[in-house]
Coordinates of C-alpha atoms in Angstrom, one line a residue:
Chain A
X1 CA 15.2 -7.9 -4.0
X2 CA 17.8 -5.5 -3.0
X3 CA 21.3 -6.2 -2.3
X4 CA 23.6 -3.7 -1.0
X5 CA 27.8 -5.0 -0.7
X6 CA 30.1 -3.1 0.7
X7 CA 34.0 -3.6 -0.2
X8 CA 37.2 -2.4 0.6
X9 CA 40.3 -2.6 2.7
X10 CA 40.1 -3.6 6.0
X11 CA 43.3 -1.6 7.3
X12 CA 44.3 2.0 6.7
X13 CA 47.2 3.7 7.9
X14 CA 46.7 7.1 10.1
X15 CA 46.3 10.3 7.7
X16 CA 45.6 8.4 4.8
X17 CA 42.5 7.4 3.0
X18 CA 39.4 5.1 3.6
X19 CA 37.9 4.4 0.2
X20 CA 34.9 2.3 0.5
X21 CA 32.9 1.1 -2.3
X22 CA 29.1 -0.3 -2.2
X23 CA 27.5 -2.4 -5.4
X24 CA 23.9 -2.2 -5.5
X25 CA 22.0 -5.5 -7.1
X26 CA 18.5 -5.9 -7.4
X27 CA 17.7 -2.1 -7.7
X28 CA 19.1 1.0 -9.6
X29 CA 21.3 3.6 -8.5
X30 CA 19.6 5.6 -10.5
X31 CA 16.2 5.5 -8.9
X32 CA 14.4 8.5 -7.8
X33 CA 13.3 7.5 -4.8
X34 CA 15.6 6.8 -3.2
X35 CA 19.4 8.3 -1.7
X36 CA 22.0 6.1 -1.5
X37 CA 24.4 6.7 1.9
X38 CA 27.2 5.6 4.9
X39 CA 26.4 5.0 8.0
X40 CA 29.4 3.8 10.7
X41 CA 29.3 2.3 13.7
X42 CA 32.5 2.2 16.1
X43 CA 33.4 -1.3 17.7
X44 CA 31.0 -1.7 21.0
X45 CA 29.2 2.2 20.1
X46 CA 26.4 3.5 18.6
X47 CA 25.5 4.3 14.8
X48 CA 26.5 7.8 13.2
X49 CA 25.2 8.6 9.7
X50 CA 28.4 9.8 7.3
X51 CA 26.3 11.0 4.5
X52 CA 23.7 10.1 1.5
X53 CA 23.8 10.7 -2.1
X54 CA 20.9 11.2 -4.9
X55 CA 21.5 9.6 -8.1
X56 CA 21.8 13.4 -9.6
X57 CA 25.0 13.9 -7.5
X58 CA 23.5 16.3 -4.4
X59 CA 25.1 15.4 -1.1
X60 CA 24.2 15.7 2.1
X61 CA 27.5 15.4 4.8
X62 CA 27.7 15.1 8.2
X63 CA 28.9 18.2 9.2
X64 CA 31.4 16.6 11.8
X65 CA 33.1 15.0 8.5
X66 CA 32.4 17.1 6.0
X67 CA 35.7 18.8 5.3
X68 CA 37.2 15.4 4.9
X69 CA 34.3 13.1 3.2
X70 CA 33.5 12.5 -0.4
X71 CA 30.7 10.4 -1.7
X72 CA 30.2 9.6 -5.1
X73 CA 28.1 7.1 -7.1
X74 CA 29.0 5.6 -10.6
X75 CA 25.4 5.0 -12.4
X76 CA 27.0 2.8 -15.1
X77 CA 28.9 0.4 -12.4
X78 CA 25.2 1.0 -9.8
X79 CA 28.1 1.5 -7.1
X80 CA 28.2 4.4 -4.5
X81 CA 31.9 4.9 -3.0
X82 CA 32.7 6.7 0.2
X83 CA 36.3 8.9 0.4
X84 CA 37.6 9.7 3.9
X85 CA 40.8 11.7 3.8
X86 CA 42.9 11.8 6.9
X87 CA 42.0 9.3 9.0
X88 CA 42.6 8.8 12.6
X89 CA 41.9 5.8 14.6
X90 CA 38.5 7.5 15.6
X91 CA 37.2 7.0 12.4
X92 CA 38.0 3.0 12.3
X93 CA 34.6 1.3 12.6
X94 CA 32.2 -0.8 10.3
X95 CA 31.1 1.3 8.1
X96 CA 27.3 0.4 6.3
X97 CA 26.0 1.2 2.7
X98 CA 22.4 1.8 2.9
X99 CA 19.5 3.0 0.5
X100 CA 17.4 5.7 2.0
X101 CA 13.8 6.2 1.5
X102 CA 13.7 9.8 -0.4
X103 CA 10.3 11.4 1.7
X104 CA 10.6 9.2 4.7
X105 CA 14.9 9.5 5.2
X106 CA 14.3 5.8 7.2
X107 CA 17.6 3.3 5.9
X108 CA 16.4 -0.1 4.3
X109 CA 18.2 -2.5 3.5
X110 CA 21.4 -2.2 5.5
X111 CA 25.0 -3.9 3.6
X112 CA 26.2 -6.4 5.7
X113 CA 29.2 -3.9 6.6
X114 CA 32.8 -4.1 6.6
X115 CA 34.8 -3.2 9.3
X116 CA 37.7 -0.8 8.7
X117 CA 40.7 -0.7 11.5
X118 CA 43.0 2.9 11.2
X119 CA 46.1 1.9 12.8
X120 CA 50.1 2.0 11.8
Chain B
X1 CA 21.4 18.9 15.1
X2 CA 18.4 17.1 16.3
X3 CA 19.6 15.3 19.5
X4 CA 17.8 12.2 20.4
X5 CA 18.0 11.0 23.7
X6 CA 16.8 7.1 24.5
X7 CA 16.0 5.4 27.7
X8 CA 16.7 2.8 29.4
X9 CA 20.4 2.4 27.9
X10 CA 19.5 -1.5 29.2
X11 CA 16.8 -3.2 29.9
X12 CA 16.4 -6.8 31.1
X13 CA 13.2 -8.9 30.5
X14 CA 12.0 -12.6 30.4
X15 CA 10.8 -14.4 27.8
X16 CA 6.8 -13.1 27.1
X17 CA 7.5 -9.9 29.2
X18 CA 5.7 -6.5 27.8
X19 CA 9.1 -4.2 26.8
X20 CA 9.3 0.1 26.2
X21 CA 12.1 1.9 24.6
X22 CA 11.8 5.5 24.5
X23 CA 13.1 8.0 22.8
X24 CA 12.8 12.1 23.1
X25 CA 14.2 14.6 20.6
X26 CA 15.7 18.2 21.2
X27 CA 13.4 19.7 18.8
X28 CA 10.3 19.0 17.5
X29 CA 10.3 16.3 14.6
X30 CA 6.2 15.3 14.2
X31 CA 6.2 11.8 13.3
X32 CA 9.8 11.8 11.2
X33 CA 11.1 8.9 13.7
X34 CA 12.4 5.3 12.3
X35 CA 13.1 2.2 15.1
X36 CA 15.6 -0.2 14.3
X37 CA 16.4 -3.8 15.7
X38 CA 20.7 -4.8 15.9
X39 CA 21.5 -8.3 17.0
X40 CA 25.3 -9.3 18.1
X41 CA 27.7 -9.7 14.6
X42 CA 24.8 -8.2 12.4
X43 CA 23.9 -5.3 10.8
X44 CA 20.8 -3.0 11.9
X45 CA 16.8 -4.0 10.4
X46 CA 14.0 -1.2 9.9
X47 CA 11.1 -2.2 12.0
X48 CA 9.2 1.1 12.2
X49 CA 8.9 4.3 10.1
X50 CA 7.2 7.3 10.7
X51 CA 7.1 6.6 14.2
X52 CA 4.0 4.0 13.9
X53 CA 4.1 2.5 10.7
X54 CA 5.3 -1.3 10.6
X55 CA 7.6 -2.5 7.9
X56 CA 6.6 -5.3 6.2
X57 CA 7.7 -8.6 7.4
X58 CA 7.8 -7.4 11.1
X59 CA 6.2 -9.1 13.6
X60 CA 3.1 -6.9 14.9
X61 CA 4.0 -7.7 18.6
X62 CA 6.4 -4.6 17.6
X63 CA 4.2 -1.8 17.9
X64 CA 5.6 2.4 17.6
X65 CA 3.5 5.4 19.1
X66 CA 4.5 9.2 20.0
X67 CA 3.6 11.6 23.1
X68 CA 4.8 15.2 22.1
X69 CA 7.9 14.8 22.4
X70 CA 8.3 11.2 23.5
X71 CA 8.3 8.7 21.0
X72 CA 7.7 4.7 22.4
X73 CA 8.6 1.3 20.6
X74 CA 6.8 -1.6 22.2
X75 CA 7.2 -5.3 22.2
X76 CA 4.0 -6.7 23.5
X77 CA 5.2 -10.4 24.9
X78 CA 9.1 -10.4 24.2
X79 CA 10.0 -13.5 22.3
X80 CA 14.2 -15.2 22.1
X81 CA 14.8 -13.4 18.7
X82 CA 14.1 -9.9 20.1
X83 CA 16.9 -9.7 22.0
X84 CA 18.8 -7.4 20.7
X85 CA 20.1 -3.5 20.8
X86 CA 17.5 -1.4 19.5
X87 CA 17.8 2.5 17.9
X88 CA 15.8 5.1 17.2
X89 CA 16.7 8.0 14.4
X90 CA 14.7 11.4 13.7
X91 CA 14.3 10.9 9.3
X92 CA 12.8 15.1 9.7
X93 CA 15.8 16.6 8.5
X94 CA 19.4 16.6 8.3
X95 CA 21.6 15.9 9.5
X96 CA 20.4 12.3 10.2
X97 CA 20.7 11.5 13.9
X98 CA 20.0 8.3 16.1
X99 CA 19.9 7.5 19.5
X100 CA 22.6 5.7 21.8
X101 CA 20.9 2.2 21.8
X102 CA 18.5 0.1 24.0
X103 CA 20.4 -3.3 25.1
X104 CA 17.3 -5.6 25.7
X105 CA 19.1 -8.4 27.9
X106 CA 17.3 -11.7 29.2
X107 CA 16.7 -11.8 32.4

């Protein structure tokens, strides 16, 4: 069975940046059918996908972060990382790793999530 | 971006009450809708893809179903565990969109 753990700091100073890293168990990085992606969700708000990744190395970005946003997976460690440069406190929330279904684009399983705080 | 608009933002039940969430999109998406369940502290659990298809292991007192543009996700007699916030997200194209969120609070 799938397990999806997310890890990282859980503080980042404004204008620096969030590097989040997900390690996948129970399934391959590398599987076709699948993407592997980000999903945040600000403290008391809804849920805004950040971006997925195919094991080949296509992206898709939100467009509201994509000047800013790198996502990159590692098929020899099966982790996915997520890179968000200049960060403001409107990006601190809990941010999710998820695996998404490659014809259907639904998220299963969800990471537990770890919550990342911007602040000085 | 496909906008997806969900209705009530709250909605308060009892215990073995009939629940609907709805859910519209700003363009036509077919059936490309997913329904998630969030409860307090967790994160979010797929209960319905392509708007009508249960994923295994849910209950099948969830149910999903689509009117043109309206998109529904039923709980036939609310039980303790389902309350919860629920969301619904358009899987047609992206960028990947959801809803605001359906608080289902006990009455």
């Amino acid at each position: 069975q799938l397990q999806v753990q997310e890890s990282g700091p859980g503080l980042v100073k404004p204008s620096e940046t969030l590097s989040l890293t997900c390690t996948l168990s129970g399934d391959s990085i590398s599987s076709p059918s699948y993407y592997w992606g980000w999903i945040r969700q600000p403290p008391g708000k809804g849920l805004e996908w950040i971006g997925s990744i195919y094991y080949s190395g296509s992206t898709y970005y939100n467009p509201s972060l994509n000047s800013r946003l790198t996502i990159s997976v590692d098929t020899s460690k099966n982790q996915l990382s997520l890179k968000l440069r200049s960060v403001t406190a409107a990006d601190t929330a809990v941010y999710y790793c998820v695996r998404q279904h490659q014809l259907e684009n639904y998220f299963d399983p969800w990471g537990q999530g770890t919550l990342v705080t911007v602040s000085s | 971006d496909i906008e997806m608009t969900q209705s009530p933002s709250s909605v308060s039940a009892s215990v073995g009450d009939r629940v609907t969430i709805t859910c519209r999109a700003s363009q036509g998406i077919s059936s490309w809708l997913a329904w998630y369940q969030q409860k307090p502290g967790n994160a979010p659990k797929l209960l319905i893809y392509a708007a009508s298809s249960l994923q295994s292991g849910v209950p099948s007192r969830f149910s999903g179903s689509e009117s043109g543009a309206d998109f529904t996700l039923t709980i036939s007699s609310l039980q303790p565990e389902d309350f919860a916030t629920y969301y619904c997200q358009q899987t047609k194209s992206f960028p990947l969109t959801f809803g605001g969120g359906t608080k289902v609070e006990i009455k």
